[in-house]
């Protein structure tokens, strides 16, 4: 028998080893194949999230109000560092603003940590050139408002983490936010991509562009005039709304003090959009509702005389007073001299139920329809709860809560010949592929007054701005103006109306015969003379003059 040689033994052992390896591989593949495949995919297969910037916001003529720019941010991946002390020294030299706490993150067991957000390009380039282990630079979006404080409260702002906070940014987030695309990539041991599945074009992921009805130039003029008025009357604040009558498009929505969305600060109370969110008793401007109801129901003759009790009427349950101490007045004169007594006598003819119906038809007690979270609906109680004193107060604008947007929309209905239209601030939406579409109106237009009622009310409003009317300071040379003053007392700390705390307002439209502009101006807590005709009417005149030159 021939003994096996050393070579044949080695060959046999190798063959046996290969056989065992093959068997082991087969066992692993059969028994643990899916688990091993999952492990490999976890190590080499990564999910990548593609996105882009928020959509731009533009005014009605395409001028930018908000956009996004790319800035660089520095991050650390401590688990990938072999010498964090060296990295810390290099970073401290390139980025002196890093704190001790920032640098301590390099020595942690974290997989990711931000070090510096949105730094200047030169600094990010310097850090990139250092090629530090575990240090990366990422491109981030920075929201930028090129007009600074212009339209601040209405635009809102975006946080450092991309969260929309208030205003247009939040209201139309579903359009503005960028699209997101998730795909897969295979990476090598150094986390470099070997192959990536289909990735979209970045521009296709940009958010939609929002075009507003706002006119940037009219907005600027309105804010400047408001600022000056608030300063001259040592007032607490001011706001204004400028609107196109036929379409309900808002051309300006101004609030003073101004705020800059590029630097929002910590005092978020300044971000309140008083023009649409603040509610209060509308006062004398509301008398148009009472007049509308009486005239539309045929309960008022233009040439009749009504006893206004020489300015004082004691009813036992309430004493109504007028600023003007007059006795017999026509309806036009009641409106012109803003008689509370005469207005309540008209309300008595109308009755509680029918007055309430007219109040609701004008939109009081419901959201105006801008689709902004800040919008207020106000409050109107049901007529069955009205005591005699509440009924009297309601007739001339007390005892209910309304926003300035609701008041200006009421006047807009009169300017439109009795047709109520929904206010609009969103003009159109443009997708990243260039497709443009127009949003649906939240409320259709509806006739609520007879044309002759709106025409007669317009005549009364014109009288209010003539030489001896309370709104004479709103008159524009060469143009007939229709308007109404308002001076509303506010509740003081005691819970009673305070004579020295007022909101002075003026609302109206021009030209009176063929309205092009409807506007409201309100000044909060002016010092000294506080009548709406003295404080708000001159500002209204200047704002409307500027707007008429722009349209």
Short mmCIF file of C-alpha atoms in Angstrom, two decimals:
data_model
loop_
_atom_site.label_atom_id
_atom_site.label_comp_id
_atom_site.label_asym_id
_atom_site.label_seq_id
_atom_site.Cartn_x
_atom_site.Cartn_y
_atom_site.Cartn_z
CA UNK A 1 0.00 0.00 0.00
CA UNK A 2 1.38 3.34 -1.09
CA UNK A 3 1.58 6.01 1.65
CA UNK A 4 0.19 9.46 0.81
CA UNK A 5 2.77 12.10 0.07
CA UNK A 6 2.90 15.48 1.95
CA UNK A 7 1.63 17.27 -1.17
CA UNK A 8 -1.39 15.02 -1.50
CA UNK A 9 -2.19 15.53 2.23
CA UNK A 10 -2.09 19.31 1.86
CA UNK A 11 -4.25 19.14 -1.25
CA UNK A 12 -6.73 16.98 0.58
CA UNK A 13 -6.87 19.35 3.50
CA UNK A 14 -7.42 22.30 1.16
CA UNK A 15 -10.19 20.45 -0.58
CA UNK A 16 -11.77 19.62 2.74
CA UNK A 17 -11.47 23.28 3.79
CA UNK A 18 -13.13 24.44 0.60
CA UNK A 19 -15.86 21.90 1.11
CA UNK A 20 -16.44 23.06 4.70
CA UNK A 21 -16.39 26.71 3.54
CA UNK A 22 -18.91 25.98 0.85
CA UNK A 23 -21.12 24.13 3.28
CA UNK A 24 -20.80 26.98 5.83
CA UNK A 25 -21.59 29.57 3.17
CA UNK A 26 -24.61 27.56 2.10
CA UNK A 27 -25.76 27.28 5.70
CA UNK A 28 -25.30 31.04 6.26
CA UNK A 29 -27.08 31.85 3.04
CA UNK A 30 -29.97 29.53 3.77
CA UNK A 31 -30.28 30.15 7.50
CA UNK A 32 -29.21 33.79 7.88
CA UNK A 33 -29.32 35.16 4.34
CA UNK A 34 -32.05 37.73 4.88
CA UNK A 35 -30.46 38.97 8.13
CA UNK A 36 -27.03 39.36 6.51
CA UNK A 37 -28.55 41.15 3.54
CA UNK A 38 -30.33 43.55 5.90
CA UNK A 39 -27.03 44.18 7.75
CA UNK A 40 -25.24 44.96 4.49
CA UNK A 41 -27.97 47.34 3.42
CA UNK A 42 -27.78 49.12 6.77
CA UNK A 43 -24.04 49.57 6.31
CA UNK A 44 -23.98 50.59 2.66
CA UNK A 45 -27.49 51.67 1.67
CA UNK A 46 -28.59 55.11 2.75
CA UNK A 47 -31.79 57.12 2.29
CA UNK A 48 -31.21 60.63 0.97
CA UNK A 49 -33.75 63.44 1.37
CA UNK A 50 -33.77 66.02 -1.38
CA UNK A 51 -35.51 69.34 -0.95
CA UNK A 52 -35.10 72.98 -1.93
CA UNK A 53 -36.12 76.47 -0.83
CA UNK A 54 -39.47 77.97 0.15
CA UNK A 55 -41.40 79.73 -2.56
CA UNK A 56 -41.08 83.47 -2.99
CA UNK A 57 -43.75 85.98 -1.98
CA UNK A 58 -44.31 88.87 -4.41
CA UNK A 59 -46.61 91.88 -4.61
CA UNK A 60 -49.25 92.28 -7.32
CA UNK A 61 -46.65 93.60 -9.79
CA UNK A 62 -44.14 90.81 -9.18
CA UNK A 63 -41.85 92.75 -6.81
CA UNK A 64 -40.27 90.53 -4.17
CA UNK A 65 -41.56 90.72 -0.61
CA UNK A 66 -39.92 87.51 0.67
CA UNK A 67 -37.35 85.13 -0.81
CA UNK A 68 -34.73 82.58 0.27
CA UNK A 69 -30.94 82.59 -0.01
CA UNK A 70 -28.35 79.87 0.59
CA UNK A 71 -25.96 80.13 3.53
CA UNK A 72 -23.50 77.61 4.98
CA UNK A 73 -23.64 75.95 8.38
CA UNK A 74 -20.92 73.94 10.13
CA UNK A 75 -21.68 70.59 11.77
CA UNK A 76 -19.70 67.91 13.57
CA UNK A 77 -19.83 64.11 13.54
CA UNK A 78 -17.85 63.27 16.72
CA UNK A 79 -17.94 59.51 16.19
CA UNK A 80 -15.84 59.93 13.05
CA UNK A 81 -13.07 61.84 14.86
CA UNK A 82 -9.82 60.22 15.94
CA UNK A 83 -8.26 63.42 17.30
CA UNK A 84 -11.02 65.78 18.52
CA UNK A 85 -8.47 67.91 20.39
CA UNK A 86 -6.72 68.83 17.12
CA UNK A 87 -10.05 69.55 15.45
CA UNK A 88 -11.08 71.79 18.37
CA UNK A 89 -7.89 73.86 18.15
CA UNK A 90 -8.23 74.34 14.39
CA UNK A 91 -11.91 75.26 14.63
CA UNK A 92 -11.35 77.75 17.44
CA UNK A 93 -8.83 79.55 15.28
CA UNK A 94 -11.08 79.62 12.20
CA UNK A 95 -14.31 80.31 14.10
CA UNK A 96 -13.58 82.36 17.26
CA UNK A 97 -17.29 82.71 18.02
CA UNK A 98 -17.45 79.04 19.12
CA UNK A 99 -18.04 78.71 22.85
CA UNK A 100 -16.58 76.20 25.27
CA UNK A 101 -19.90 74.34 25.21
CA UNK A 102 -19.78 74.17 21.40
CA UNK A 103 -16.29 72.68 21.45
CA UNK A 104 -17.19 70.15 24.13
CA UNK A 105 -19.60 68.56 21.66
CA UNK A 106 -16.59 67.36 19.66
CA UNK A 107 -15.65 65.03 22.53
CA UNK A 108 -19.13 63.53 22.90
CA UNK A 109 -20.47 60.27 21.51
CA UNK A 110 -22.99 62.04 19.29
CA UNK A 111 -23.43 61.13 15.66
CA UNK A 112 -24.31 64.73 14.68
CA UNK A 113 -24.23 68.21 16.21
CA UNK A 114 -24.58 71.74 14.78
CA UNK A 115 -21.66 74.04 15.60
CA UNK A 116 -22.45 77.26 13.73
CA UNK A 117 -25.52 78.11 11.67
CA UNK A 118 -25.57 80.33 8.59
CA UNK A 119 -22.09 81.80 8.65
CA UNK A 120 -20.52 84.07 6.04
CA UNK A 121 -19.10 82.46 2.85
CA UNK A 122 -15.46 83.40 3.58
CA UNK A 123 -15.49 81.66 6.95
CA UNK A 124 -17.13 78.52 5.56
CA UNK A 125 -14.54 78.39 2.74
CA UNK A 126 -11.71 78.70 5.27
CA UNK A 127 -13.10 75.82 7.34
CA UNK A 128 -13.61 73.68 4.24
CA UNK A 129 -9.96 74.20 3.25
CA UNK A 130 -8.82 72.77 6.61
CA UNK A 131 -10.34 69.37 5.68
CA UNK A 132 -10.93 68.48 9.33
CA UNK A 133 -12.05 64.96 10.14
CA UNK A 134 -15.65 64.73 11.29
CA UNK A 135 -16.41 68.34 10.30
CA UNK A 136 -18.81 69.09 7.48
CA UNK A 137 -20.44 72.11 5.87
CA UNK A 138 -24.08 72.06 4.84
CA UNK A 139 -26.07 74.48 2.71
CA UNK A 140 -29.08 75.89 4.54
CA UNK A 141 -31.94 78.18 3.61
CA UNK A 142 -32.14 81.69 5.05
CA UNK A 143 -35.47 83.50 4.64
CA UNK A 144 -34.87 87.08 3.54
CA UNK A 145 -37.24 90.04 3.38
CA UNK A 146 -35.69 92.57 0.98
CA UNK A 147 -37.97 95.44 2.05
CA UNK A 148 -37.10 94.94 5.73
CA UNK A 149 -40.04 96.12 7.91
CA UNK A 150 -42.46 96.67 5.02
CA UNK A 151 -45.66 94.63 5.56
CA UNK A 152 -43.94 92.92 8.51
CA UNK A 153 -46.93 91.80 10.59
CA UNK A 154 -48.82 90.65 7.51
CA UNK A 155 -45.94 88.63 6.04
CA UNK A 156 -45.00 86.91 9.30
CA UNK A 157 -41.59 85.23 9.43
CA UNK A 158 -39.78 81.88 9.37
CA UNK A 159 -37.71 80.51 12.27
CA UNK A 160 -34.08 79.37 11.96
CA UNK A 161 -35.38 75.81 11.63
CA UNK A 162 -37.77 76.68 8.81
CA UNK A 163 -40.96 76.87 10.86
CA UNK A 164 -43.45 79.42 9.53
CA UNK A 165 -44.65 81.76 12.25
CA UNK A 166 -47.74 83.82 11.55
CA UNK A 167 -48.90 85.94 8.66
CA UNK A 168 -48.78 84.97 5.00
CA UNK A 169 -45.87 82.60 5.66
CA UNK A 170 -48.08 80.46 7.89
CA UNK A 171 -51.44 80.99 6.16
CA UNK A 172 -50.17 79.68 2.82
CA UNK A 173 -47.58 77.23 4.11
CA UNK A 174 -49.08 74.44 2.00
CA UNK A 175 -48.03 76.30 -1.14
CA UNK A 176 -44.80 77.95 0.03
CA UNK A 177 -43.10 74.96 1.64
CA UNK A 178 -40.59 73.11 -0.57
CA UNK A 179 -41.34 69.67 -1.95
CA UNK A 180 -39.47 66.67 -0.54
CA UNK A 181 -38.02 63.73 -2.51
CA UNK A 182 -36.62 60.66 -0.75
CA UNK A 183 -34.32 58.30 -2.67
CA UNK A 184 -31.64 55.64 -1.97
CA UNK A 185 -27.86 55.62 -2.46
CA UNK A 186 -25.13 53.00 -1.99
CA UNK A 187 -22.04 54.20 -0.10
CA UNK A 188 -18.55 52.81 0.37
CA UNK A 189 -16.81 52.36 3.73
CA UNK A 190 -15.93 56.08 3.76
CA UNK A 191 -19.59 57.10 3.28
CA UNK A 192 -19.02 58.24 -0.32
CA UNK A 193 -21.87 57.58 -2.74
CA UNK A 194 -21.20 54.80 -5.27
CA UNK A 195 -24.58 54.84 -6.98
CA UNK A 196 -27.68 56.93 -6.38
CA UNK A 197 -31.16 56.17 -7.60
CA UNK A 198 -32.97 58.80 -9.66
CA UNK A 199 -32.77 62.25 -8.07
CA UNK A 200 -34.98 65.17 -9.14
CA UNK A 201 -33.90 68.58 -10.40
CA UNK A 202 -33.55 70.91 -7.43
CA UNK A 203 -35.72 73.64 -8.97
CA UNK A 204 -38.60 71.18 -9.28
CA UNK A 205 -38.62 70.94 -5.48
CA UNK A 206 -38.88 74.69 -4.82
CA UNK A 207 -42.05 75.86 -3.11
CA UNK A 208 -44.70 77.67 -5.13
CA UNK A 209 -44.49 81.43 -5.57
CA UNK A 210 -47.28 83.39 -3.90
CA UNK A 211 -48.42 86.64 -5.52
CA UNK A 212 -50.37 88.93 -3.21
CA UNK A 213 -52.89 91.62 -4.05
CA UNK A 214 -50.69 94.03 -2.07
CA UNK A 215 -49.07 96.94 -3.94
CA UNK A 216 -45.61 97.54 -2.47
CA UNK A 217 -45.62 101.29 -3.21
CA UNK A 218 -49.07 101.88 -1.73
CA UNK A 219 -48.05 99.80 1.30
CA UNK A 220 -44.94 101.94 1.78
CA UNK A 221 -46.82 105.24 1.51
CA UNK A 222 -49.50 103.98 3.92
CA UNK A 223 -46.93 102.93 6.52
CA UNK A 224 -45.03 106.22 6.30
CA UNK A 225 -48.19 108.30 6.76
CA UNK A 226 -49.30 106.08 9.65
CA UNK A 227 -45.92 106.42 11.36
CA UNK A 228 -46.07 110.19 11.11
CA UNK A 229 -49.67 110.33 12.39
CA UNK A 230 -48.95 108.08 15.38
CA UNK A 231 -45.90 110.20 16.24
CA UNK A 232 -47.67 113.56 15.87
CA UNK A 233 -50.56 112.51 18.11
CA UNK A 234 -48.36 110.62 20.61
CA UNK A 235 -50.53 107.57 20.00
CA UNK A 236 -49.97 103.98 21.06
CA UNK A 237 -50.40 102.42 17.61
CA UNK A 238 -52.12 102.77 14.26
CA UNK A 239 -53.35 100.59 11.42
CA UNK A 240 -54.85 101.02 7.97
CA UNK A 241 -56.47 98.98 5.19
CA UNK A 242 -56.60 100.02 1.52
CA UNK A 243 -58.84 98.02 -0.83
CA UNK A 244 -60.10 97.88 -4.42
CA UNK A 245 -63.91 98.01 -4.23
CA UNK A 246 -65.02 95.80 -7.13
CA UNK A 247 -62.69 92.87 -6.42
CA UNK A 248 -62.11 93.19 -2.68
CA UNK A 249 -58.34 93.06 -3.33
CA UNK A 250 -56.33 94.51 -0.44
CA UNK A 251 -53.66 96.91 -1.69
CA UNK A 252 -52.20 97.77 1.72
CA UNK A 253 -52.49 96.25 5.19
CA UNK A 254 -50.39 98.41 7.48
CA UNK A 255 -49.59 98.27 11.20
CA UNK A 256 -47.51 100.69 13.26
CA UNK A 257 -45.15 100.23 15.12
CA UNK A 258 -43.38 98.42 12.30
CA UNK A 259 -41.51 95.15 12.81
CA UNK A 260 -38.75 93.62 10.69
CA UNK A 261 -39.15 89.91 9.86
CA UNK A 262 -35.39 89.67 9.22
CA UNK A 263 -34.91 90.41 12.94
CA UNK A 264 -38.17 89.37 14.62
CA UNK A 265 -36.90 89.83 18.17
CA UNK A 266 -38.47 88.36 21.29
CA UNK A 267 -41.39 90.73 21.81
CA UNK A 268 -43.97 88.82 19.79
CA UNK A 269 -46.76 91.14 20.98
CA UNK A 270 -45.53 93.64 18.38
CA UNK A 271 -46.38 91.07 15.71
CA UNK A 272 -50.11 91.42 16.27
CA UNK A 273 -51.82 92.35 13.01
CA UNK A 274 -54.26 94.86 14.51
CA UNK A 275 -55.93 95.59 11.18
CA UNK A 276 -57.41 92.08 10.96
CA UNK A 277 -57.04 90.52 14.43
CA UNK A 278 -57.98 93.21 16.90
CA UNK A 279 -61.63 93.56 17.77
CA UNK A 280 -63.41 96.37 19.53
CA UNK A 281 -66.63 98.32 19.51
CA UNK A 282 -66.78 100.04 16.09
CA UNK A 283 -68.59 103.15 17.31
CA UNK A 284 -70.07 105.70 14.92
CA UNK A 285 -68.89 104.03 11.72
CA UNK A 286 -71.36 101.26 12.56
CA UNK A 287 -74.30 103.67 12.20
CA UNK A 288 -74.23 102.83 8.50
CA UNK A 289 -75.74 99.43 9.39
CA UNK A 290 -78.70 101.03 11.16
CA UNK A 291 -79.23 103.51 8.32
CA UNK A 292 -78.98 100.68 5.76
CA UNK A 293 -81.68 98.65 7.50
CA UNK A 294 -84.07 101.61 7.86
CA UNK A 295 -83.65 102.73 4.25
CA UNK A 296 -83.72 99.25 2.69
CA UNK A 297 -86.98 98.49 4.50
CA UNK A 298 -88.55 101.77 3.35
CA UNK A 299 -88.89 103.09 6.90
CA UNK A 300 -87.17 106.40 6.26
CA UNK A 301 -88.05 109.41 4.13
CA UNK A 302 -85.05 111.51 3.07
CA UNK A 303 -86.79 114.83 3.77
CA UNK A 304 -88.50 114.00 7.08
CA UNK A 305 -87.49 115.63 10.36
CA UNK A 306 -86.60 113.65 13.47
CA UNK A 307 -86.39 115.13 16.97
CA UNK A 308 -82.88 114.66 18.34
CA UNK A 309 -83.82 116.07 21.75
CA UNK A 310 -81.21 118.86 21.73
CA UNK A 311 -78.46 116.32 22.36
CA UNK A 312 -79.77 114.64 25.55
CA UNK A 313 -82.42 111.90 25.75
CA UNK A 314 -83.20 110.32 29.12
CA UNK A 315 -85.10 107.08 28.61
CA UNK A 316 -85.00 106.01 32.24
CA UNK A 317 -83.02 102.84 31.49
CA UNK A 318 -80.35 104.82 29.59
CA UNK A 319 -79.43 108.42 28.82
CA UNK A 320 -78.22 108.94 25.24
CA UNK A 321 -76.08 111.99 24.51
CA UNK A 322 -74.91 113.68 21.31
CA UNK A 323 -71.82 115.82 20.77
CA UNK A 324 -73.99 118.13 18.64
CA UNK A 325 -76.81 119.75 20.66
CA UNK A 326 -79.43 119.86 17.88
CA UNK A 327 -83.16 119.25 17.82
CA UNK A 328 -84.95 118.61 14.50
CA UNK A 329 -82.73 116.94 11.92
CA UNK A 330 -83.25 115.21 8.57
CA UNK A 331 -81.78 111.68 8.17
CA UNK A 332 -78.89 113.17 6.21
CA UNK A 333 -78.19 115.62 9.03
CA UNK A 334 -78.41 112.84 11.63
CA UNK A 335 -75.71 111.02 9.70
CA UNK A 336 -73.66 114.19 9.10
CA UNK A 337 -73.65 115.27 12.75
CA UNK A 338 -73.37 111.62 13.93
CA UNK A 339 -76.40 111.82 16.23
CA UNK A 340 -76.71 108.82 18.56
CA UNK A 341 -80.25 109.86 19.48
CA UNK A 342 -81.44 110.10 15.90
CA UNK A 343 -79.78 106.79 15.01
CA UNK A 344 -81.50 104.93 17.84
CA UNK A 345 -84.87 106.34 16.79
CA UNK A 346 -84.24 104.80 13.37
CA UNK A 347 -83.29 101.49 15.03
CA UNK A 348 -86.58 101.49 16.94
CA UNK A 349 -88.43 101.60 13.62
CA UNK A 350 -86.37 98.65 12.33
CA UNK A 351 -86.69 96.48 15.42
CA UNK A 352 -84.24 94.08 17.02
CA UNK A 353 -84.70 91.07 14.72
CA UNK A 354 -84.40 92.99 11.46
CA UNK A 355 -81.42 95.01 12.71
CA UNK A 356 -79.68 91.78 13.72
CA UNK A 357 -80.34 90.31 10.29
CA UNK A 358 -78.72 93.33 8.59
CA UNK A 359 -75.73 93.16 10.96
CA UNK A 360 -75.09 89.55 9.96
CA UNK A 361 -75.60 90.25 6.25
CA UNK A 362 -72.78 92.77 6.44
CA UNK A 363 -70.51 90.00 7.77
CA UNK A 364 -70.25 90.92 11.43
CA UNK A 365 -69.78 87.89 13.67
CA UNK A 366 -68.11 85.77 10.97
CA UNK A 367 -64.61 85.43 9.51
CA UNK A 368 -64.03 87.88 6.62
CA UNK A 369 -62.35 85.21 4.46
CA UNK A 370 -58.65 86.03 4.02
CA UNK A 371 -57.83 82.52 5.30
CA UNK A 372 -55.25 83.92 7.74
CA UNK A 373 -55.03 82.53 11.26
CA UNK A 374 -54.98 86.05 12.72
CA UNK A 375 -58.41 86.97 11.36
CA UNK A 376 -61.00 87.74 14.02
CA UNK A 377 -64.71 87.08 13.63
CA UNK A 378 -65.79 89.44 16.39
CA UNK A 379 -68.97 88.87 18.37
CA UNK A 380 -72.63 89.79 17.98
CA UNK A 381 -75.11 88.55 20.57
CA UNK A 382 -78.53 87.23 19.58
CA UNK A 383 -81.40 89.77 19.62
CA UNK A 384 -83.38 87.82 22.22
CA UNK A 385 -80.62 88.72 24.72
CA UNK A 386 -80.74 92.44 23.98
CA UNK A 387 -82.05 94.52 26.84
CA UNK A 388 -83.37 97.98 25.93
CA UNK A 389 -80.04 99.62 26.77
CA UNK A 390 -78.10 97.04 24.70
CA UNK A 391 -80.40 97.65 21.74
CA UNK A 392 -79.77 101.39 21.98
CA UNK A 393 -76.01 100.99 22.25
CA UNK A 394 -75.87 98.54 19.36
CA UNK A 395 -77.63 100.96 17.04
CA UNK A 396 -74.69 103.37 17.19
CA UNK A 397 -71.82 100.89 17.42
CA UNK A 398 -71.44 99.78 21.05
CA UNK A 399 -72.20 96.41 22.59
CA UNK A 400 -70.67 94.26 19.85
CA UNK A 401 -67.11 93.41 18.79
CA UNK A 402 -65.80 93.87 15.25
CA UNK A 403 -62.49 94.07 13.42
CA UNK A 404 -61.37 96.92 11.19
CA UNK A 405 -61.43 94.53 8.24
CA UNK A 406 -65.14 93.91 8.87
CA UNK A 407 -65.82 97.65 9.04
CA UNK A 408 -63.96 98.44 5.82
CA UNK A 409 -65.74 95.56 4.08
CA UNK A 410 -69.09 97.01 5.18
CA UNK A 411 -68.18 100.33 3.55
CA UNK A 412 -66.91 98.46 0.51
CA UNK A 413 -70.40 96.98 0.12
CA UNK A 414 -71.86 100.50 -0.07
CA UNK A 415 -69.16 101.54 -2.55
CA UNK A 416 -70.17 98.54 -4.70
CA UNK A 417 -73.78 99.69 -4.88
CA UNK A 418 -74.96 97.24 -2.23
CA UNK A 419 -73.01 94.14 -3.36
CA UNK A 420 -70.82 92.51 -0.73
CA UNK A 421 -67.59 90.91 -1.98
CA UNK A 422 -65.08 88.87 -0.03
CA UNK A 423 -61.80 90.63 0.81
CA UNK A 424 -58.81 89.06 -0.93
CA UNK A 425 -55.06 89.13 -0.27
CA UNK A 426 -53.94 86.14 -2.37
CA UNK A 427 -53.86 87.00 -6.09
CA UNK A 428 -52.31 83.93 -7.71
CA UNK A 429 -50.00 80.96 -7.19
CA UNK A 430 -47.17 80.02 -9.54
CA UNK A 431 -45.76 76.49 -9.45
CA UNK A 432 -42.09 75.67 -10.01
CA UNK A 433 -42.94 74.38 -13.52
CA UNK A 434 -44.31 77.80 -14.47
CA UNK A 435 -47.98 76.86 -14.24
CA UNK A 436 -50.08 79.64 -12.74
CA UNK A 437 -53.47 79.27 -11.13
CA UNK A 438 -55.83 81.47 -9.18
CA UNK A 439 -57.29 80.49 -5.81
CA UNK A 440 -61.03 80.18 -5.46
CA UNK A 441 -62.83 82.99 -3.66
CA UNK A 442 -63.73 81.96 -0.13
CA UNK A 443 -67.10 83.75 -0.37
CA UNK A 444 -69.05 84.65 -3.52
CA UNK A 445 -70.33 88.19 -4.06
CA UNK A 446 -73.89 88.75 -2.87
CA UNK A 447 -76.29 91.68 -3.02
CA UNK A 448 -77.45 92.73 0.44
CA UNK A 449 -78.71 96.29 -0.23
CA UNK A 450 -80.91 97.79 -2.90
CA UNK A 451 -78.91 100.01 -5.30
CA UNK A 452 -80.98 103.04 -4.27
CA UNK A 453 -80.15 102.42 -0.60
CA UNK A 454 -76.41 102.33 -1.35
CA UNK A 455 -76.76 105.47 -3.48
CA UNK A 456 -78.54 107.43 -0.74
CA UNK A 457 -76.03 106.26 1.88
CA UNK A 458 -73.22 107.42 -0.40
CA UNK A 459 -74.93 110.83 -0.58
CA UNK A 460 -75.01 111.01 3.22
CA UNK A 461 -71.35 109.98 3.42
CA UNK A 462 -70.42 112.75 0.97
CA UNK A 463 -72.13 115.27 3.25
CA UNK A 464 -69.95 114.05 6.14
CA UNK A 465 -66.83 115.22 4.27
CA UNK A 466 -68.17 118.62 3.18
CA UNK A 467 -67.20 121.95 4.73
CA UNK A 468 -69.19 121.60 7.96
CA UNK A 469 -69.15 117.80 8.26
CA UNK A 470 -67.24 115.86 10.92
CA UNK A 471 -65.03 114.31 8.20
CA UNK A 472 -64.21 117.51 6.32
CA UNK A 473 -60.45 116.97 6.80
CA UNK A 474 -60.70 113.90 4.56
CA UNK A 475 -61.88 115.96 1.58
CA UNK A 476 -59.68 115.74 -1.54
CA UNK A 477 -59.56 118.71 -3.89
CA UNK A 478 -61.25 117.97 -7.19
CA UNK A 479 -62.67 114.61 -6.03
CA UNK A 480 -65.84 113.91 -4.10
CA UNK A 481 -65.19 111.75 -1.03
CA UNK A 482 -67.71 109.57 0.80
CA UNK A 483 -66.81 108.73 4.38
CA UNK A 484 -67.65 108.44 8.06
CA UNK A 485 -65.74 109.41 11.18
CA UNK A 486 -65.52 107.29 14.29
CA UNK A 487 -64.36 108.04 17.84
CA UNK A 488 -64.69 105.05 20.13
CA UNK A 489 -64.08 105.15 23.86
CA UNK A 490 -62.10 102.20 25.27
CA UNK A 491 -62.61 100.50 28.59
CA UNK A 492 -60.18 101.62 31.26
CA UNK A 493 -58.63 99.65 34.11
CA UNK A 494 -61.78 100.22 36.19
CA UNK A 495 -63.93 98.45 33.60
CA UNK A 496 -65.67 101.70 32.63
CA UNK A 497 -65.31 103.74 29.47
CA UNK A 498 -62.41 106.18 29.79
CA UNK A 499 -62.71 109.62 28.19
CA UNK A 500 -58.97 109.79 27.58
CA UNK A 501 -58.68 106.35 25.92
CA UNK A 502 -59.99 106.37 22.38
CA UNK A 503 -59.62 104.79 18.98
CA UNK A 504 -59.99 107.49 16.34
CA UNK A 505 -60.97 106.30 12.87
CA UNK A 506 -62.12 107.31 9.45
CA UNK A 507 -63.46 105.02 6.72
CA UNK A 508 -64.64 105.87 3.23
CA UNK A 509 -64.12 105.69 -0.52
CA UNK A 510 -63.15 107.87 -3.46
CA UNK A 511 -64.14 109.02 -5.99
CA UNK A 512 -67.63 108.83 -4.52
CA UNK A 513 -69.43 108.39 -7.87
CA UNK A 514 -67.10 105.73 -9.30
CA UNK A 515 -65.09 104.31 -6.37
CA UNK A 516 -61.51 103.23 -7.05
CA UNK A 517 -60.24 103.07 -3.46
CA UNK A 518 -61.85 102.12 -0.16
CA UNK A 519 -59.75 102.72 2.95
CA UNK A 520 -59.84 102.76 6.73
CA UNK A 521 -57.44 104.45 9.15
CA UNK A 522 -57.49 103.82 12.92
CA UNK A 523 -55.27 105.49 15.53
CA UNK A 524 -55.09 103.91 18.98
CA UNK A 525 -55.06 106.19 22.04
CA UNK A 526 -54.10 109.56 20.53
CA UNK A 527 -53.32 112.23 23.08
CA UNK A 528 -55.20 115.53 23.17
CA UNK A 529 -58.05 115.99 20.70
CA UNK A 530 -59.14 112.48 19.79
CA UNK A 531 -61.98 112.94 17.32
CA UNK A 532 -61.72 110.70 14.25
CA UNK A 533 -62.30 113.69 11.99
CA UNK A 534 -59.32 115.48 13.54
CA UNK A 535 -56.85 112.59 13.98
CA UNK A 536 -57.62 109.91 11.37
CA UNK A 537 -59.31 111.83 8.53
CA UNK A 538 -56.19 113.80 7.44
CA UNK A 539 -54.13 110.59 7.33
CA UNK A 540 -56.89 108.89 5.33
CA UNK A 541 -56.85 111.74 2.80
CA UNK A 542 -53.09 111.47 2.22
CA UNK A 543 -53.18 107.66 1.96
CA UNK A 544 -56.03 107.69 -0.57
CA UNK A 545 -54.38 110.45 -2.62
CA UNK A 546 -51.20 108.35 -2.82
CA UNK A 547 -53.16 105.20 -3.71
CA UNK A 548 -55.12 106.91 -6.49
CA UNK A 549 -51.83 107.94 -8.12
CA UNK A 550 -50.60 104.33 -8.10
CA UNK A 551 -53.57 102.39 -9.48
#
